[in-house]
GROMACS .gro file of N, CA and C in nm:
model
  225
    1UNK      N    1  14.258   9.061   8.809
    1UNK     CA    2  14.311   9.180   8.746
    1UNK      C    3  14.213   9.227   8.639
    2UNK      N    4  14.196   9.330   8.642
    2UNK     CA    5  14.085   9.458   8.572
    2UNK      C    6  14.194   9.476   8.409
    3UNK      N    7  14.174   9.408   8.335
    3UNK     CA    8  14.249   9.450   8.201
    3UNK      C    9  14.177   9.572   8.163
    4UNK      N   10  14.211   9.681   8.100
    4UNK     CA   11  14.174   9.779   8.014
    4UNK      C   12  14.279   9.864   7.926
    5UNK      N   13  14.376   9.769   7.857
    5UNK     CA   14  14.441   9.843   7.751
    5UNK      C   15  14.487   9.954   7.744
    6UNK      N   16  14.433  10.058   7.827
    6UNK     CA   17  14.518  10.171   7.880
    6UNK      C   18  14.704  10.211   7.956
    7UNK      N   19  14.742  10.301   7.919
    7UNK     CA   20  14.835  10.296   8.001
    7UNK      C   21  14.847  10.400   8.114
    8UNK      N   22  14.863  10.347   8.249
    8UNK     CA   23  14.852  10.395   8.393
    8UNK      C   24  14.965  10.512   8.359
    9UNK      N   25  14.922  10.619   8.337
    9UNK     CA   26  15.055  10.740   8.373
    9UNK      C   27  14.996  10.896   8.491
   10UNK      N   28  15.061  10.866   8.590
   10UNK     CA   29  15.017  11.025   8.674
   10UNK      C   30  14.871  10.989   8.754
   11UNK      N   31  14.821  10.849   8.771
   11UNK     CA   32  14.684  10.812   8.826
   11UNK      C   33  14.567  10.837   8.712
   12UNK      N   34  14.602  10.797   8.586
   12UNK     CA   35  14.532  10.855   8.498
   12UNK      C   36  14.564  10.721   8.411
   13UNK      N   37  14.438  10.693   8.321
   13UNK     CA   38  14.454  10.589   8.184
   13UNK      C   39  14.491  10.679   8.041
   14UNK      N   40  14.563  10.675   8.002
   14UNK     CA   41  14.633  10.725   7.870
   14UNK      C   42  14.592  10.598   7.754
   15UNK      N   43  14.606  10.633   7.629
   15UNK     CA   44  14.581  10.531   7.534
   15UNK      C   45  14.599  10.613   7.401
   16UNK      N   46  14.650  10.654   7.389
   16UNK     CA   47  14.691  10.745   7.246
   16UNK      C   48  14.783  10.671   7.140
   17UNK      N   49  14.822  10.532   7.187
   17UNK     CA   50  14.917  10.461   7.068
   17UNK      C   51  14.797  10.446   6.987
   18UNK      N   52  14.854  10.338   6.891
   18UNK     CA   53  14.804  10.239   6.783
   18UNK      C   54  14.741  10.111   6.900
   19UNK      N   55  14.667  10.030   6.851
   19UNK     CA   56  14.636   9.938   6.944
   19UNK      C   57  14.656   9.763   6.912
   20UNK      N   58  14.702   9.709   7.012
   20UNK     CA   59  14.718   9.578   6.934
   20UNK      C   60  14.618   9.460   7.019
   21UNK      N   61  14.631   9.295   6.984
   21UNK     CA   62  14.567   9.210   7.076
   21UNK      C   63  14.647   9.158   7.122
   22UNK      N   64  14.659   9.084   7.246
   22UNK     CA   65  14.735   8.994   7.370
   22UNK      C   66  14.690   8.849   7.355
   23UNK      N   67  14.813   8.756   7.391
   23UNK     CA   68  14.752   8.636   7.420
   23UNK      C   69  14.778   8.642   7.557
   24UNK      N   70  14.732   8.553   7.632
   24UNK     CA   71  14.744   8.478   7.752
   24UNK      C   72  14.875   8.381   7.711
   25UNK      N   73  14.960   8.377   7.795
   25UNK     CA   74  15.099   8.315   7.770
   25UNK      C   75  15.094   8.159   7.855
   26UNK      N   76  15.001   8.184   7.959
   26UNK     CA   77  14.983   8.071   8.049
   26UNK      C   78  14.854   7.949   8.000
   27UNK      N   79  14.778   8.025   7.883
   27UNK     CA   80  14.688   7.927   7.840
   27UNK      C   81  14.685   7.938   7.668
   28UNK      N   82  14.777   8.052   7.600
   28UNK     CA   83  14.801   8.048   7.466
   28UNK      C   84  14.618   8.099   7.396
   29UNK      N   85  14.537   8.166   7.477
   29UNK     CA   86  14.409   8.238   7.460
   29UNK      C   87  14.417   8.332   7.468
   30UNK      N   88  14.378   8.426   7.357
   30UNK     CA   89  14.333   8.558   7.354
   30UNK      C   90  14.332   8.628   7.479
   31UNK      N   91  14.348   8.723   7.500
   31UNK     CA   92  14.306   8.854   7.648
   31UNK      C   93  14.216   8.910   7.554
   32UNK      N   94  14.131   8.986   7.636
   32UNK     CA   95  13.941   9.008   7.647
   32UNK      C   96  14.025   9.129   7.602
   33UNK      N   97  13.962   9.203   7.471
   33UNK     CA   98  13.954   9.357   7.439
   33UNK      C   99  14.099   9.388   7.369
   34UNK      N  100  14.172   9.506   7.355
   34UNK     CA  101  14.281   9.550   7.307
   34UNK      C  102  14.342   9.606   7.413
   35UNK      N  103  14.452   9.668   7.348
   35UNK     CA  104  14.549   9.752   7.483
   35UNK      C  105  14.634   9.855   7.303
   36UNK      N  106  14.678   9.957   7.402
   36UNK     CA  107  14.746  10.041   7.349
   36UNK      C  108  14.866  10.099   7.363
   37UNK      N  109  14.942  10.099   7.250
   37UNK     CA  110  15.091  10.113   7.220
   37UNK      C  111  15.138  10.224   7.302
   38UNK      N  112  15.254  10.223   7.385
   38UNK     CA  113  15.255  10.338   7.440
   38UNK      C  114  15.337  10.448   7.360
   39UNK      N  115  15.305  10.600   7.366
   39UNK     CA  116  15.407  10.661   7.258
   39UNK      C  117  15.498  10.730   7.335
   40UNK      N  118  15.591  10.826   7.210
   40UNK     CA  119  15.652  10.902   7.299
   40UNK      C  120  15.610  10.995   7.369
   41UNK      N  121  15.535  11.056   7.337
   41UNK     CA  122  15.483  11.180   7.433
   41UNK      C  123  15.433  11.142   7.606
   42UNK      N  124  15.375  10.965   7.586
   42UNK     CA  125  15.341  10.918   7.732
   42UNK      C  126  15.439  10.875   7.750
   43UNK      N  127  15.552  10.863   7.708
   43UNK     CA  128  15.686  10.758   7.805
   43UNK      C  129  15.738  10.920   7.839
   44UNK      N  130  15.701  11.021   7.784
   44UNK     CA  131  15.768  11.166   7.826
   44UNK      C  132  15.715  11.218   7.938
   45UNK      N  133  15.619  11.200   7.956
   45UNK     CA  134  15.497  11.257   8.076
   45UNK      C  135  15.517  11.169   8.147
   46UNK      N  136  15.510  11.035   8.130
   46UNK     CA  137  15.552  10.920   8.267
   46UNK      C  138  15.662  10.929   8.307
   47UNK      N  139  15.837  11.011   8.237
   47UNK     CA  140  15.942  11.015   8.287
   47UNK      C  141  15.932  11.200   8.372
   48UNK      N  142  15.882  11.286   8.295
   48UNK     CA  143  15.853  11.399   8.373
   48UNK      C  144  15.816  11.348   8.540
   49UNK      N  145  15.721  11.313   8.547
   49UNK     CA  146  15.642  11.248   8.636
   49UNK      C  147  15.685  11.196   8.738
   50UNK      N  148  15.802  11.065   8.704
   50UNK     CA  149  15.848  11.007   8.780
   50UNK      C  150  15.999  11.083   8.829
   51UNK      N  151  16.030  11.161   8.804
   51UNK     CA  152  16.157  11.295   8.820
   51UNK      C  153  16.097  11.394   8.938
   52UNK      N  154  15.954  11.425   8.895
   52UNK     CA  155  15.913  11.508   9.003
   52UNK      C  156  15.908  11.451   9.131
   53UNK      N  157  15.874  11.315   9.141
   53UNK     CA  158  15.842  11.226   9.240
   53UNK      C  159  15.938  11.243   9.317
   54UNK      N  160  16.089  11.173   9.217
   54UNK     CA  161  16.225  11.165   9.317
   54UNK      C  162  16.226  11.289   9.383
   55UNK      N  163  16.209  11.375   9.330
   55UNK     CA  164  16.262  11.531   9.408
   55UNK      C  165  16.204  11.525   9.562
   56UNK      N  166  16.075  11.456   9.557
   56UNK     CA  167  16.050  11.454   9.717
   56UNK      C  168  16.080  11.320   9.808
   57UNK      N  169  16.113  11.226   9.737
   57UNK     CA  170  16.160  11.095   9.792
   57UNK      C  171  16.291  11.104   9.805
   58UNK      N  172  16.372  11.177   9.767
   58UNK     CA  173  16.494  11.200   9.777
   58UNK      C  174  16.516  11.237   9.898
   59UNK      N  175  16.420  11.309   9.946
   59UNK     CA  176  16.439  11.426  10.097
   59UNK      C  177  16.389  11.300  10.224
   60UNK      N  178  16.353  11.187  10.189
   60UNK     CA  179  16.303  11.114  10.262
   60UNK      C  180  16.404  11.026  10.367
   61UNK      N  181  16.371  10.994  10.468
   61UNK     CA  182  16.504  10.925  10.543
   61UNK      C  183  16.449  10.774  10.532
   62UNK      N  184  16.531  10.704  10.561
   62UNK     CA  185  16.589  10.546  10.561
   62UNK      C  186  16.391  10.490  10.600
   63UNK      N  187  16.379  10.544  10.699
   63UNK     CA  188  16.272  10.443  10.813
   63UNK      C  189  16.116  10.488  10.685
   64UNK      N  190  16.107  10.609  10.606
   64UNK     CA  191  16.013  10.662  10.559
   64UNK      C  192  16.031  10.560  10.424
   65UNK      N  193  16.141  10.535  10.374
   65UNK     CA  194  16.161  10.466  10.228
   65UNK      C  195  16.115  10.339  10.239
   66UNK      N  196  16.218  10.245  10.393
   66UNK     CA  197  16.126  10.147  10.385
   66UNK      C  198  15.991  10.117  10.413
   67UNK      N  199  15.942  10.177  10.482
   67UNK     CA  200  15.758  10.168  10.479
   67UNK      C  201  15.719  10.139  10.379
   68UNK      N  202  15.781  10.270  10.258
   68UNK     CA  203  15.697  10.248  10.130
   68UNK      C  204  15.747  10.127  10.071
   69UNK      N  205  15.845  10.131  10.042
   69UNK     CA  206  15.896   9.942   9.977
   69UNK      C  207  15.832   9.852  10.049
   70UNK      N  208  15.777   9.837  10.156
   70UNK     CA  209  15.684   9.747  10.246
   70UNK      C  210  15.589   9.734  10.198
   71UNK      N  211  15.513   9.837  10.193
   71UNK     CA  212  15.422   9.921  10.133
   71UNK      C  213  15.370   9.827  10.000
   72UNK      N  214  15.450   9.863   9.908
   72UNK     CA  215  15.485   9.814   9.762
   72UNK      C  216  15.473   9.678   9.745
   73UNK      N  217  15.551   9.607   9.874
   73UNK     CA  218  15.581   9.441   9.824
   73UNK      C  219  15.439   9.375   9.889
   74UNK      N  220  15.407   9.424   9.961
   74UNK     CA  221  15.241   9.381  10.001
   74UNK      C  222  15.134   9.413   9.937
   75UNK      N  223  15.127   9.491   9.809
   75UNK     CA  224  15.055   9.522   9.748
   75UNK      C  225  14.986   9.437   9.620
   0.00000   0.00000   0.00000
């Protein structure tokens, strides 16, 4: 996994919080670099975002949804 402190919104890296450091939980060591707080304006654009989405997954039938959840869990 590619760490870069960014946050994934719309296929895009956002980073406009404050920034903090990470440990590793599995070895109690630092993570390489910072990451950034997410704010409101990106939890607003990531919920815009994910609203527009439903509007066309909504229209989707049974056999098209599961692909993508297939899709998803193999990923």
């Amino acid at each position: 996994m590619n760490l870069h402190g960014m946050n994934p919104i719309g296929g895009q890296q956002s980073g406009q919080g404050e920034t903090f450091s990470a440990i590793d939980p599995s070895t109690s060591q630092p993570l390489p670099g910072t990451f950034h707080e997410g704010t409101a304006d990106e939890a607003d654009r990531a919920l815009k975002l994910a609203f527009e989405a439903f509007q066309t997954f909504r229209k989707t039938d049974n056999k098209t949804r599961a692909a993508l959840l297939d899709a998803i869990a193999t990923s």
